mmCIF file of C-alpha atoms and ligand atoms in Angstrom:
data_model
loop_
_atom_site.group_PDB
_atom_site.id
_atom_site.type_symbol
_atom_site.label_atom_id
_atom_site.label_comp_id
_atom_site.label_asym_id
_atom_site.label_seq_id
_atom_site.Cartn_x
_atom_site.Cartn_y
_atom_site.Cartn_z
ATOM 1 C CA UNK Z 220 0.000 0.000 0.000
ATOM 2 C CA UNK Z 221 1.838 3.165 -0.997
ATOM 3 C CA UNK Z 222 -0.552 5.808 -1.046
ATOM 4 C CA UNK Z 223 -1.695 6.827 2.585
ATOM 5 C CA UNK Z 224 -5.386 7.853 3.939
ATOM 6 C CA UNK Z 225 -5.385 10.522 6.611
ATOM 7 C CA UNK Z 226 -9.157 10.643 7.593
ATOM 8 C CA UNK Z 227 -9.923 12.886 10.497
ATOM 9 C CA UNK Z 228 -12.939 12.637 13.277
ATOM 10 C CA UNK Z 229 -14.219 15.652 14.083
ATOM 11 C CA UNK Z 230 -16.428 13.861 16.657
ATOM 12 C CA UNK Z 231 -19.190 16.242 17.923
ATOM 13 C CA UNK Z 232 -17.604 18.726 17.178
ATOM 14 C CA UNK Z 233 -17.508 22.332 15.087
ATOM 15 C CA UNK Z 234 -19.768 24.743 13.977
ATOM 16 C CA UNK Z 235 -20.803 27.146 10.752
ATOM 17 C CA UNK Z 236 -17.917 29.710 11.321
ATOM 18 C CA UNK Z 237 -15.513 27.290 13.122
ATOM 19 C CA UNK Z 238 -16.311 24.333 9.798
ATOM 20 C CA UNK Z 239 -15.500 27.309 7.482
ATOM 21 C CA UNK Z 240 -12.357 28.310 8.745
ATOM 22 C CA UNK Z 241 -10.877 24.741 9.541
ATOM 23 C CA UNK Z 242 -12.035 23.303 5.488
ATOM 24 C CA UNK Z 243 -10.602 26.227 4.022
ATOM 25 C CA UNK Z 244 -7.251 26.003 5.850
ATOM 26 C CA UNK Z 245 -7.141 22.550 5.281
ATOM 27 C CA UNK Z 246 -8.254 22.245 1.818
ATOM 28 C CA UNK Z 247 -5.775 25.184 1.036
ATOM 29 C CA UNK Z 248 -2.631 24.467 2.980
ATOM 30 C CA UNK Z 249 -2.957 20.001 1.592
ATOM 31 C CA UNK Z 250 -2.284 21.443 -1.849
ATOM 32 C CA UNK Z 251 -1.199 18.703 -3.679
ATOM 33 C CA UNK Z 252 -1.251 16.146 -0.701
ATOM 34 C CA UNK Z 253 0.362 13.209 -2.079
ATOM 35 C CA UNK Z 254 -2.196 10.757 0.182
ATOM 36 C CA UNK Z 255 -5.948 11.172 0.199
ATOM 37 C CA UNK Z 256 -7.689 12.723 3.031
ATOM 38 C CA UNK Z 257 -10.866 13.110 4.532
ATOM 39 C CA UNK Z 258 -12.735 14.993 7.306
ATOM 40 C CA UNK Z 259 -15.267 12.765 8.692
ATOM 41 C CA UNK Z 260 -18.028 15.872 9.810
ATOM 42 C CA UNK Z 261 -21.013 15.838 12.525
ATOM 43 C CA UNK Z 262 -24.342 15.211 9.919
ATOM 44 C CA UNK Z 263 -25.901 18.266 10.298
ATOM 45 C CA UNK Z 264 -22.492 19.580 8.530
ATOM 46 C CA UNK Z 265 -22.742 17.358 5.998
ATOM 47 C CA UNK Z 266 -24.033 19.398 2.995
ATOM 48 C CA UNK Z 267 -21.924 22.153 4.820
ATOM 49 C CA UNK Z 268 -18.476 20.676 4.239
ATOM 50 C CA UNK Z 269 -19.941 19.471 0.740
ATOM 51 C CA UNK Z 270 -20.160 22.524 -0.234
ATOM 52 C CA UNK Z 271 -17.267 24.007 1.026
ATOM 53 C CA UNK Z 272 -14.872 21.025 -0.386
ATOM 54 C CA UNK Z 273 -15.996 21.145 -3.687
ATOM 55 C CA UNK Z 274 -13.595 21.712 -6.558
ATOM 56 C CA UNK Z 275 -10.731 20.617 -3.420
ATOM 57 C CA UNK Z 276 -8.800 17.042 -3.086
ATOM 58 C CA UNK Z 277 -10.180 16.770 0.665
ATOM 59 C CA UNK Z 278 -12.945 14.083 0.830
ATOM 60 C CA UNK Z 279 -15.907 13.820 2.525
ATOM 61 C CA UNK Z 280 -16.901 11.333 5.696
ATOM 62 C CA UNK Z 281 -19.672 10.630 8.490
ATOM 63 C CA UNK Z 282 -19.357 9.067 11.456
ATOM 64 C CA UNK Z 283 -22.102 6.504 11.000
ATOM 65 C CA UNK Z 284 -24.590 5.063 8.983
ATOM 66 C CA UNK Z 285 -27.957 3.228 9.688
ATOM 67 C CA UNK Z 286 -28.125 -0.533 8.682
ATOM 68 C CA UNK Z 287 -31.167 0.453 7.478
ATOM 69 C CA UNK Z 288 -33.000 1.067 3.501
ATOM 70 C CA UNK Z 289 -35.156 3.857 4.965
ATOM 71 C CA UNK Z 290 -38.487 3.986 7.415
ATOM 72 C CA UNK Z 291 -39.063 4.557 10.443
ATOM 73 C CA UNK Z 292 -35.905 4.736 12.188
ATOM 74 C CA UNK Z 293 -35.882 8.377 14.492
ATOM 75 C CA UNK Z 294 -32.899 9.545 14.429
ATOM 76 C CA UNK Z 295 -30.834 7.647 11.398
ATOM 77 C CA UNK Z 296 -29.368 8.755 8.573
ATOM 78 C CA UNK Z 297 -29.214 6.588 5.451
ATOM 79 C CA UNK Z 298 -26.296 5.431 3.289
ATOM 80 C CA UNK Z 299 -28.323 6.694 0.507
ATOM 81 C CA UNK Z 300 -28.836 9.714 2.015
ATOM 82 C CA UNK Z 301 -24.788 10.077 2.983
ATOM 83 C CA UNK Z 302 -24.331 9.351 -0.881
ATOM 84 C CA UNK Z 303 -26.208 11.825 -2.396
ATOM 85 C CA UNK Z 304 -24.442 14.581 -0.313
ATOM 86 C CA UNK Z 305 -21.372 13.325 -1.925
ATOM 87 C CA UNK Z 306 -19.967 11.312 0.936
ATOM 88 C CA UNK Z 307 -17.377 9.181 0.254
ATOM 89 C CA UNK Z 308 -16.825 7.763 3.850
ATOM 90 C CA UNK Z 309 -18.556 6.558 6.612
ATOM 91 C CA UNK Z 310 -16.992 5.877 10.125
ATOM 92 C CA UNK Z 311 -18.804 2.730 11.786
ATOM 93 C CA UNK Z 312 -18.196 1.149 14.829
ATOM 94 C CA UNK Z 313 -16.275 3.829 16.753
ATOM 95 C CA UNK Z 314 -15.278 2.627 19.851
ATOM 96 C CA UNK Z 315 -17.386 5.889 21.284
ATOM 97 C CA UNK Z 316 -20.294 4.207 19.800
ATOM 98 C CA UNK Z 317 -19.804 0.605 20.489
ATOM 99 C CA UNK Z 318 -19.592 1.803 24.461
ATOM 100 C CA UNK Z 319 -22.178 4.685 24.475
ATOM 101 C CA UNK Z 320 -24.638 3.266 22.066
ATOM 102 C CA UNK Z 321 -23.785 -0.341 22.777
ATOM 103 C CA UNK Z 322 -23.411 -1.129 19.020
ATOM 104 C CA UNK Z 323 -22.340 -4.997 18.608
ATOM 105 C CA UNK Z 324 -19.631 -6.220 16.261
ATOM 106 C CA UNK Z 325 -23.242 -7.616 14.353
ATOM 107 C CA UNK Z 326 -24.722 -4.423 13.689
ATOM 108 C CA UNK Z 327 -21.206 -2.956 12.754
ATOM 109 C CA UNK Z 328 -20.574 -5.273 10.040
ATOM 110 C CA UNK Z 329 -24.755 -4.663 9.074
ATOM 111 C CA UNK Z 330 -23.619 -0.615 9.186
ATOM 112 C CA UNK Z 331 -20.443 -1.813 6.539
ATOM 113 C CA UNK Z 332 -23.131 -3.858 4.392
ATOM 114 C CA UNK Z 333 -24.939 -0.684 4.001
ATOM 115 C CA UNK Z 334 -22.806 2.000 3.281
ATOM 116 C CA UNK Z 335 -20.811 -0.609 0.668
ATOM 117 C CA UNK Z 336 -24.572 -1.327 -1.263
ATOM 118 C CA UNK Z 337 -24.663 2.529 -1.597
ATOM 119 C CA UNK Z 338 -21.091 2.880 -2.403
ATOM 120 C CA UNK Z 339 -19.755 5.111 0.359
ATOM 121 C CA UNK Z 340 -16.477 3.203 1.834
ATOM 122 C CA UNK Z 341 -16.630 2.013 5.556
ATOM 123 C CA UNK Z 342 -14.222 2.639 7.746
ATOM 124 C CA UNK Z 343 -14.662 -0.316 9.918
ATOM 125 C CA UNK Z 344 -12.797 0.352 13.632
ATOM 126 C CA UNK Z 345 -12.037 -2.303 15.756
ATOM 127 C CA UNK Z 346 -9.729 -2.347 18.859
ATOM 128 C CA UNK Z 347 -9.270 -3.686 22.384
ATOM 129 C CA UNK Z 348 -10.024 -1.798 25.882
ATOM 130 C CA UNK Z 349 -6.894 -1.213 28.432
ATOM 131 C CA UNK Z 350 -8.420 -4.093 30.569
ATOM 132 C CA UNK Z 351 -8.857 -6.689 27.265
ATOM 133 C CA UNK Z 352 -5.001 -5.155 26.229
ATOM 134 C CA UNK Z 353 -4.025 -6.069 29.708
ATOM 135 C CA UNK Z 354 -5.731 -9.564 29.962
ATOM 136 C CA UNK Z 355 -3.509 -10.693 26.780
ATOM 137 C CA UNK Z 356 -7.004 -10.253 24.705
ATOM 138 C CA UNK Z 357 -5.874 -7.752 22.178
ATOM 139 C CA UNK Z 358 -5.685 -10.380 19.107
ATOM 140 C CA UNK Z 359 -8.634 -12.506 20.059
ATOM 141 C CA UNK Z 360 -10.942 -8.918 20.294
ATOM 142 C CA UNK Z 361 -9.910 -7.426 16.774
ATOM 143 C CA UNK Z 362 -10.036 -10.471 15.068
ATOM 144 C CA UNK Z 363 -13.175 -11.162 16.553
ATOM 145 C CA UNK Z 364 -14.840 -7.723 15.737
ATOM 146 C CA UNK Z 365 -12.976 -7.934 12.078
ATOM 147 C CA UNK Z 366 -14.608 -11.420 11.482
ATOM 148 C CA UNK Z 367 -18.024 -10.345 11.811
ATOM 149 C CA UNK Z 368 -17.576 -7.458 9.381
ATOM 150 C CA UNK Z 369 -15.620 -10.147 6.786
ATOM 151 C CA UNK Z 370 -18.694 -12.925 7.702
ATOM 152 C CA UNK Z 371 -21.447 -10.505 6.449
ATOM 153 C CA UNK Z 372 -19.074 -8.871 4.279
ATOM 154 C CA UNK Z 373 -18.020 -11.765 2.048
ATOM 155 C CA UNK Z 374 -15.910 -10.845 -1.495
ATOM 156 C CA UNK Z 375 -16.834 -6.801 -0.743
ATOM 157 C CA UNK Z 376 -14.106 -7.086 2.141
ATOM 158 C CA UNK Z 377 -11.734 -5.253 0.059
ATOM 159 C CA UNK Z 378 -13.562 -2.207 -0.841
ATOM 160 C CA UNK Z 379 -13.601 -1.379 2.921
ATOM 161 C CA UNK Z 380 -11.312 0.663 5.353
ATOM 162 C CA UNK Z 381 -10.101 -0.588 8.855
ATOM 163 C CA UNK Z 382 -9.413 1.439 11.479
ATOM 164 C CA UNK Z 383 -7.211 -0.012 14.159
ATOM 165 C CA UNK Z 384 -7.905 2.279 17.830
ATOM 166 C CA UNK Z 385 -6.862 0.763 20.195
ATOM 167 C CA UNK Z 386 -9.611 1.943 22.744
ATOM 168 C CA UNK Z 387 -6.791 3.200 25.814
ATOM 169 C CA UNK Z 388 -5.591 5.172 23.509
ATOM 170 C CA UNK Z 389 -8.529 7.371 22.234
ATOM 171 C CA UNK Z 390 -8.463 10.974 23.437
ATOM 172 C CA UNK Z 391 -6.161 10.148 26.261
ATOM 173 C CA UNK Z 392 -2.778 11.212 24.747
ATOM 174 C CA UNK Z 393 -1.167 7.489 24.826
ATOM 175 C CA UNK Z 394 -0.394 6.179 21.952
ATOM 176 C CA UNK Z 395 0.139 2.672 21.013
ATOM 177 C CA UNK Z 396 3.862 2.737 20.365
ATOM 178 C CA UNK Z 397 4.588 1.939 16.538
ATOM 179 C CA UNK Z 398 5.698 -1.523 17.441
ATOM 180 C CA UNK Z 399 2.609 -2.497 19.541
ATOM 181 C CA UNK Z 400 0.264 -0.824 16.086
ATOM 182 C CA UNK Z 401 2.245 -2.751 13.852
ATOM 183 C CA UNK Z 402 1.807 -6.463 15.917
ATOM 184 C CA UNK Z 403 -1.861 -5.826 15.279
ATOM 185 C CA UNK Z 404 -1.836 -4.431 11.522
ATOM 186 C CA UNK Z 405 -0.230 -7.242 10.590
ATOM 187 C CA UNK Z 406 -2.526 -9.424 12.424
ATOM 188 C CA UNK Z 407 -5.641 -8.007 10.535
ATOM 189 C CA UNK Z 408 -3.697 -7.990 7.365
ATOM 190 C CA UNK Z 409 -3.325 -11.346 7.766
ATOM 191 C CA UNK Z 410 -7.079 -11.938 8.590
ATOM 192 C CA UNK Z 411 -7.920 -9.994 5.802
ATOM 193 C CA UNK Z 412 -5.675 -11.825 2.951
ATOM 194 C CA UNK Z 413 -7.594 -14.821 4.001
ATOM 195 C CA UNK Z 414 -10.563 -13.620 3.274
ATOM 196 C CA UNK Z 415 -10.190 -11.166 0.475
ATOM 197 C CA UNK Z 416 -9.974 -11.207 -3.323
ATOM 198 C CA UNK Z 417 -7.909 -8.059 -3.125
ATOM 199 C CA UNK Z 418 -6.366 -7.797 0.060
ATOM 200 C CA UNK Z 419 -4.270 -4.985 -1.320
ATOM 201 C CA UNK Z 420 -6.595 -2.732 -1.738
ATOM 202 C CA UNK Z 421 -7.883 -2.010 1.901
ATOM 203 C CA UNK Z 422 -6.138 0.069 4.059
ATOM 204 C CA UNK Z 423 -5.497 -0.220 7.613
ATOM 205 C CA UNK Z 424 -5.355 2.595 9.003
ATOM 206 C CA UNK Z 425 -4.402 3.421 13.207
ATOM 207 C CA UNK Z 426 -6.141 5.897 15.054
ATOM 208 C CA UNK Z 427 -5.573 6.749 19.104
ATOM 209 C CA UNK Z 428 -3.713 10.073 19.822
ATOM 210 C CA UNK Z 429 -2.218 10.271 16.628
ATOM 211 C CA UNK Z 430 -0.781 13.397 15.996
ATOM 212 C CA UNK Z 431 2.119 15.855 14.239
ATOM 213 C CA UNK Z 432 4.770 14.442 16.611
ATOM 214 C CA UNK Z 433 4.521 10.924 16.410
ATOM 215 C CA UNK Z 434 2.782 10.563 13.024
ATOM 216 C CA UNK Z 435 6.200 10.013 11.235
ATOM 217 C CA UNK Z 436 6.893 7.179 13.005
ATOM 218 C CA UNK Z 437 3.279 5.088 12.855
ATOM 219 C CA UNK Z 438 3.281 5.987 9.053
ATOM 220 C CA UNK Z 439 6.649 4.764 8.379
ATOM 221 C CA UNK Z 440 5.608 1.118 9.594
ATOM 222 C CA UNK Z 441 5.132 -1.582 6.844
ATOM 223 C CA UNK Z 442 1.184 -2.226 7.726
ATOM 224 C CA UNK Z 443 0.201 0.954 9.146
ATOM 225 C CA UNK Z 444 -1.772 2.695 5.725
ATOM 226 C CA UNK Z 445 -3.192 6.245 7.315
ATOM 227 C CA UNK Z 446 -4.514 7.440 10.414
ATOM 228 C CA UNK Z 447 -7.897 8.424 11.700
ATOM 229 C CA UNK Z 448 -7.373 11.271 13.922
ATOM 230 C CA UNK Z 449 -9.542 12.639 16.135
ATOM 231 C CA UNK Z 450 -8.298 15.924 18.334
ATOM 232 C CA UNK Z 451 -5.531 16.562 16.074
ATOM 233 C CA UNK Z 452 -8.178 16.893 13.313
ATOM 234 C CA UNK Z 453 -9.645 19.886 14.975
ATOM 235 C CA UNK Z 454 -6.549 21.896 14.239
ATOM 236 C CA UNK Z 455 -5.640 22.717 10.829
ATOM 237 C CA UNK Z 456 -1.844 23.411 11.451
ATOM 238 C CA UNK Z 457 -1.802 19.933 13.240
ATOM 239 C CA UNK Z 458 -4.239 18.107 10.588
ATOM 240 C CA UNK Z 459 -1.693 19.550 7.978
ATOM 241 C CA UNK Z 460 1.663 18.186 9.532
ATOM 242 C CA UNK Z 461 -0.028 14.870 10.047
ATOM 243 C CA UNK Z 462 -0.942 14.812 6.448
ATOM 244 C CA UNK Z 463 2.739 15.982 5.156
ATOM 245 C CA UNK Z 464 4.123 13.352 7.439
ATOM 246 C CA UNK Z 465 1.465 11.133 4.997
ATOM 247 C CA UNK Z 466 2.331 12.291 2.029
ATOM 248 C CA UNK Z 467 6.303 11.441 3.032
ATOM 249 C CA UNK Z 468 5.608 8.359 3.826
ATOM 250 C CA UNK Z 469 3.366 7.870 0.553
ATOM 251 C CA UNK Z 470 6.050 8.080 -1.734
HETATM 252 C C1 PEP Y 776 -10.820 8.906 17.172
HETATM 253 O O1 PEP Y 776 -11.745 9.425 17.746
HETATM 254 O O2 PEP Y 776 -11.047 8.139 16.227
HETATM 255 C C2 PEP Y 776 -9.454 9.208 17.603
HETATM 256 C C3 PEP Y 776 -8.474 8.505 17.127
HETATM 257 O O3 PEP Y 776 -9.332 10.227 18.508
HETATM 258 P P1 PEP Y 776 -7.950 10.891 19.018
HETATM 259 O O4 PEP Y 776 -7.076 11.095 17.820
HETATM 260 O O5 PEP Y 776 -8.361 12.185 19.644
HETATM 261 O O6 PEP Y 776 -7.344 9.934 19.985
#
């Protein structure tokens, strides 16, 4: 995998003015970004950020997707309805909604089907919990949360994205060190190369505190294909070095 995906989660997060500012400066100052990126927005900023990207290189993202066609779901948002903003991405199965929402590794891989049938890409996170990391359970959790999305998945496996976050590490300013990312990278590369057609094509990308200090380093490891960067995504200067540090590693 040579070319890099920086995707950024702006969580809940941002408003008109603040959205303005942070697109322009980022669309602006990736110029000719030699990885792809993406800002994965709140939905109500969808058409927002649509707007504002247009004619730019920076791609658009949610940060979830209903399992379901349409109907009466409260609440949900459609992949249909994500692709005729012009989304390109959809997060599913952030760790934030996994614990808060108590989304299983079953609906996760239902959220993937979804968003692939519409074509928007999911970017499918998996990743263990300090007390699972601690227990020794860090393979048997991501290859049991990947294995659900491949199971339901089947031959589409390689149109998706996979986020490694290793929960821990999420907004708490430890990040996994670039040895500890790879171990698992590899792991799901592995799982995925079993069950793929094109293995190649999906990227893994690692996500947890990821930012324009240590960026370099995860990036520069053999399985580690882009980040998906949450408070560093907020800031443009920070987005920006995180995404030079991508397009470095890209080439
Ligand atoms: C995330 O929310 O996906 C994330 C990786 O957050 P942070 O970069 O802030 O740890």
């Amino acid at each position: 995998m040579t070319r890099k995906l920086i995707a950024g989660n702006w969580k809940m997060n941002g408003s008109l003015a603040a959205n303005e500012a942070l697109v322009r400066a980022v669309a602006q100052g990736m110029g000719n970004a030699q990885c792809d990126v993406a800002v994965c927005v709140p939905a109500p900023y969808l058409a927002q950020v649509a707007q504002l990207r247009a004619g730019t290189k920076l791609e658009l993202g949610a940060q979830d997707v209903s399992k379901h066609e349409q109907g009466a779901y409260t609440g949900e948002v459609s992949a249909a309805m994500l692709r005729e903003l012009g989304v390109r991405y959809a997060i599913v199965g952030h760790s934030e909604r996994r614990q808060y929402h108590g989304e299983t590794d079953e609906l996760v891989a239902d959220k993937a089907k979804a968003a692939l049938a519409h074509g928007v890409t999911p970017i499918v996170c998996v990743g263990e919990t300090l007390a699972e990391r601690e227990a020794g359970q860090t393979a048997d959790v991501v290859k049991r949360q990947m294995a659900a999305v491949i199971h339901v998945n089947g031959h589409c496996i390689s149109e998706i994205v996979v986020a490694y976050e290793p929960v821990w590490a999420i907004g708490t300013g430890k990040t996994a060190t670039p040895e500890q990312a790879q171990e698992v990278h590899a792991l799901l590369r592995a799982q995925l190369k079993a069950a793929s057609t094109h293995p190649e094509r999906v990227h893994i990308l690692y996500g947890g505190s990821m930012n324009a200090a240590n960026a370099a380093t995860l990036l520069a490891q053999p399985d580690i294909d882009g980040g998906l960067i949450g408070g560093a995504s907020l800031k443009a200067p920070d987005f920006l070095q995180i995404i030079a540090a991508a397009s470095a590693a890209s080439k």
